[in-house]
Structure formats: structure tokens, C-alpha cells
XYZ file of C-alpha atoms in Angstrom:
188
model
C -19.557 48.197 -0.519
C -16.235 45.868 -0.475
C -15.844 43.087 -2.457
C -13.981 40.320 -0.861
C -11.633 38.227 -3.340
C -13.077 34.069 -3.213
C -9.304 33.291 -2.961
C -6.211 35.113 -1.201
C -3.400 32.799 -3.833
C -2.393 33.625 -6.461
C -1.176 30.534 -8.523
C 2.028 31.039 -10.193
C 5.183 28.828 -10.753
C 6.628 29.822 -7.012
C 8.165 27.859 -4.344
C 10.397 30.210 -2.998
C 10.532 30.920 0.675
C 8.957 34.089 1.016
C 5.691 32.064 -0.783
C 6.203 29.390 1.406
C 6.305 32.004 4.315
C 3.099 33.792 2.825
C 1.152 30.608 2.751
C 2.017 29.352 6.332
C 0.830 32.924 7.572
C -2.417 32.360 5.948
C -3.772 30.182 8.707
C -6.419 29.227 6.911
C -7.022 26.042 3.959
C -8.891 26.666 0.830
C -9.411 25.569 -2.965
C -5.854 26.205 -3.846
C -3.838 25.626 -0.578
C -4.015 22.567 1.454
C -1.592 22.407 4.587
C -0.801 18.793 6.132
C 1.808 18.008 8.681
C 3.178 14.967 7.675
C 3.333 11.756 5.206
C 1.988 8.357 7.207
C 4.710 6.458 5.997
C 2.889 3.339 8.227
C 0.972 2.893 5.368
C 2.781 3.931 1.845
C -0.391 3.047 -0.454
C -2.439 4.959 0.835
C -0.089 7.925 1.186
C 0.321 7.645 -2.330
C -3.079 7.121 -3.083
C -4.052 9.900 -1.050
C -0.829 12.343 -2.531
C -1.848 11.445 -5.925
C -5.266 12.727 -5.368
C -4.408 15.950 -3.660
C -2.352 16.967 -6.582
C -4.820 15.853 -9.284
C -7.614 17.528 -7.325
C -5.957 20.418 -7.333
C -4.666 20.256 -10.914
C -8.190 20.145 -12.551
C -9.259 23.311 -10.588
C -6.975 26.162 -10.340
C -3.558 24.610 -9.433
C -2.259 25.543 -6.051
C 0.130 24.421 -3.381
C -0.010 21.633 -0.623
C 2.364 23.160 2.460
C 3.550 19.606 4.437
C 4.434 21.025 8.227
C 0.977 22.575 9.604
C -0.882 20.908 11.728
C -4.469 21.315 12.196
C -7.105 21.361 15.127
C -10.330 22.266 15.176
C -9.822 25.015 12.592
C -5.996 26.214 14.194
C -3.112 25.702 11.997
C 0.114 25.793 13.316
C 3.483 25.577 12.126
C 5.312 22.755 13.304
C 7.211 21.273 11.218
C 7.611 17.648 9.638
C 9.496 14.469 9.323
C 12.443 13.334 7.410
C 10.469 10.536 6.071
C 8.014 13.340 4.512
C 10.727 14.803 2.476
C 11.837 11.733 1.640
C 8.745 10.426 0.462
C 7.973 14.343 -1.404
C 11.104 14.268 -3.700
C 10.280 15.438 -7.304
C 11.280 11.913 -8.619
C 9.191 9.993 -6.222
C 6.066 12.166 -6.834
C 6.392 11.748 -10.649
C 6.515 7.931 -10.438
C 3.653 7.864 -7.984
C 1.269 9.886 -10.288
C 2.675 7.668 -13.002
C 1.114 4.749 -11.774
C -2.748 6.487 -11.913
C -2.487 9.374 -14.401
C -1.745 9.577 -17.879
C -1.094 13.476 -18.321
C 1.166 14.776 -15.210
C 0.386 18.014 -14.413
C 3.300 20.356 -13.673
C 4.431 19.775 -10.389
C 7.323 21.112 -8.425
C 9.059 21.238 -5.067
C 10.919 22.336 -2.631
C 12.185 21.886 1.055
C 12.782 24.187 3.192
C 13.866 25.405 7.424
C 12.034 27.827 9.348
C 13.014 28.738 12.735
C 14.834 24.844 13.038
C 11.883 23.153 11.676
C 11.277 21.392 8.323
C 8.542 22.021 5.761
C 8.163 21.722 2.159
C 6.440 23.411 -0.492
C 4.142 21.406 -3.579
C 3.229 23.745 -6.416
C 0.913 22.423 -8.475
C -0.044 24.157 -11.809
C -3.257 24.177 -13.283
C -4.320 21.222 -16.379
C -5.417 22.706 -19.507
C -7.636 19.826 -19.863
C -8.869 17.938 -16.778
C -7.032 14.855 -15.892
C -9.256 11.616 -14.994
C -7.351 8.414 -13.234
C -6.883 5.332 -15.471
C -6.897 3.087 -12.105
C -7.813 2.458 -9.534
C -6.476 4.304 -6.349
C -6.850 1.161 -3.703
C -5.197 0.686 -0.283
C -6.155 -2.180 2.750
C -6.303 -0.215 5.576
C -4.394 -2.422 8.753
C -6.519 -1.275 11.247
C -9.495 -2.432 9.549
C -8.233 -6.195 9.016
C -6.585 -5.257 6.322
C -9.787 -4.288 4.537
C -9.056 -3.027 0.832
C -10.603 0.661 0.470
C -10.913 2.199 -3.118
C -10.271 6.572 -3.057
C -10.849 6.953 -6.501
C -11.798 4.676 -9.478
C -10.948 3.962 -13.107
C -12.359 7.222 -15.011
C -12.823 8.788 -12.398
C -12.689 12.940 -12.327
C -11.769 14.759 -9.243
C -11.546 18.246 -8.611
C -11.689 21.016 -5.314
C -14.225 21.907 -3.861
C -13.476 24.781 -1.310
C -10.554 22.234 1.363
C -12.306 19.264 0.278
C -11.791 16.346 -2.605
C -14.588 15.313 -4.455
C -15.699 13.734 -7.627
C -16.057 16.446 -10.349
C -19.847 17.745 -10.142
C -22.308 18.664 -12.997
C -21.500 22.439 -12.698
C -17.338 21.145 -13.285
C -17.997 19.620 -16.384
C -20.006 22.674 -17.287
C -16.453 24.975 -16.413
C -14.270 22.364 -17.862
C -16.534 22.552 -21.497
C -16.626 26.513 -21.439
C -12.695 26.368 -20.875
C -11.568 24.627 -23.467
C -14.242 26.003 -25.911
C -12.307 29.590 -24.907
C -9.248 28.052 -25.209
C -10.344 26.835 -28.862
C -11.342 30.057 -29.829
C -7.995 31.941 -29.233
């Protein structure tokens, strides 16, 4: 009998381009990589909303890395590239003030742009919290093609973690795996 490993990443402090070259390969999303293609810069709120969420998700599981420059459909990622305005809007600076606004604790983030065969990507590493991090906000946004209706991502207190490509409110069974975690982490 084989085992098969749950995850194919490992999570370590690593942005360079042969990671970033690893991850792209992958072709596939899971708890600790998430590939997007681009920023909607239409709509900064939300982006931000919807950045800050990624990387806190990802924080209070395992860590991981969001690749910006894959696109997605029906299950096929490709390589493609992305904007300027994504890079723009994914400097270091600009994605520490963002989580500034909903997080107290920043988790250790870092980046880093890249080309690959004349196209632009970029990299987010995203380490792993000791403790998890909840939102002291609320993330809101309107949404323009809905008449501007406001729409709320996350709320004050809220928890979110991964679960498998998705973002989702931290379940029973997370608090259970946050408890025994820092109860091992006490005992050391």
C-alpha cells in the first residue's frame, strides 16, 4: 500500500523563483496554495477585503502561498500572467497597511514579483500564526453592480481558516486543533 501525502507544499520562508516555478507546475489549488490571475482594481474594497482574508485564512491553518498570474477554468490552471495594477496593488507596504486596517497580529507575510517567459506573476508567502488571528472589523464592500449594495465577508470576531481551496469560518473541529496547538506549544 502507498500512502499519498494530504499536501504536495511544503511551507517555508521561500519566494524564490524556482518555488514560484514549482507552484505554477502544480496545476492544481489546495489548503496552502491558492492561484488567482489578477487584482479587480474596479473595485479596491473589496480587493482588499477579499486579500485580507486570503492571507488570514491561510495564516490560521498552515501558512502557504497565493501565486497572482493563473487563471482558472473549470478545474485548468494556466499560466498567464497578470497586470501592472496587481503588482502595484501586492507591494509589501500596501499589504501591511491593508491587513492593518482588520487585524491586530500580522502574520508574516512576504513577496515577490517576478517574469516568466515575458509574463508577470508574483509570489505571497504567508507563514503560519502561532495563535489564530480573528478580525477586529468588519470586512464590508458595496458591490456596483448590485446598486451599490453593501456586502459584509467577514465580521467583527470573526475566525477564518482553510478548508481544502475554500474560505470559511473556523469550524468546531478548528478550535479543537487551535486548543491542542497551543497546549503543545505550552508544554515545550
Amino acid at each position: 500500500d502507498s500512502i499519498n501525502a494530504k499536501t504536495q507544499i511544503i511551507v517555508e520562508d521561500d519566494i524564490s523563483k524556482e518555488k514560484l516555478e514549482f507552484l505554477i507546475d502544480l496545476k492544481h489549488e489546495e489548503e496552502r496554495l491558492d492561484y488567482k490571475e489578477k487584482v479587480d482594481t474596479s473595485n479596491r474594497r473589496k480587493s482588499i477585503v477579499d486579500l485580507g482574508c486570503d492571507i488570514i485564512s491561510m495564516a490560521n491553518s498552515y501558512g502557504g502561498y497565493l501565486v497572482f498570474g493563473v487563471s482558472e477554468e473549470n478545474n485548468d490552471f494556466k499560466p498567464i500572467g497578470t497586470t501592472p495594477e496587481t503588482l502595484d496593488f501586492l507591494k509589501s507596504e500596501n499589504i501591511k497597511a491593508y491587513l492593518e486596517k482588520y487585524v491586530e497580529n500580522l502574520p508574516l507575510v512576504k513577496v515577490r514579483n517576478y517574469t516568466r517567459q515575458d509574463q508577470k506573476f508574483c509570489i505571497v508567502f504567508i507563514g503560519p500564526t502561532d495563535i489564530p488571528i480573528p478580525f477586529r472589523i468588519d470586512g464590508e464592500y458595496s458591490e456596483a453592480n448590485k446598486q451599490g449594495r453593501s456586502h459584509k465577508k467577514f465580521r467583527t470576531g470573526d475566525l477564518f481558516v482553510r478548508h481544502i481551496t475554500s474560505n470559511e469560518k473556523a469550524s468546531f473541529r478548528d478550535w479543537q486543533r487551535f486548543a491542542e496547538k497551543i497546549r503543545k506549544d505550552e508544554r515545550k
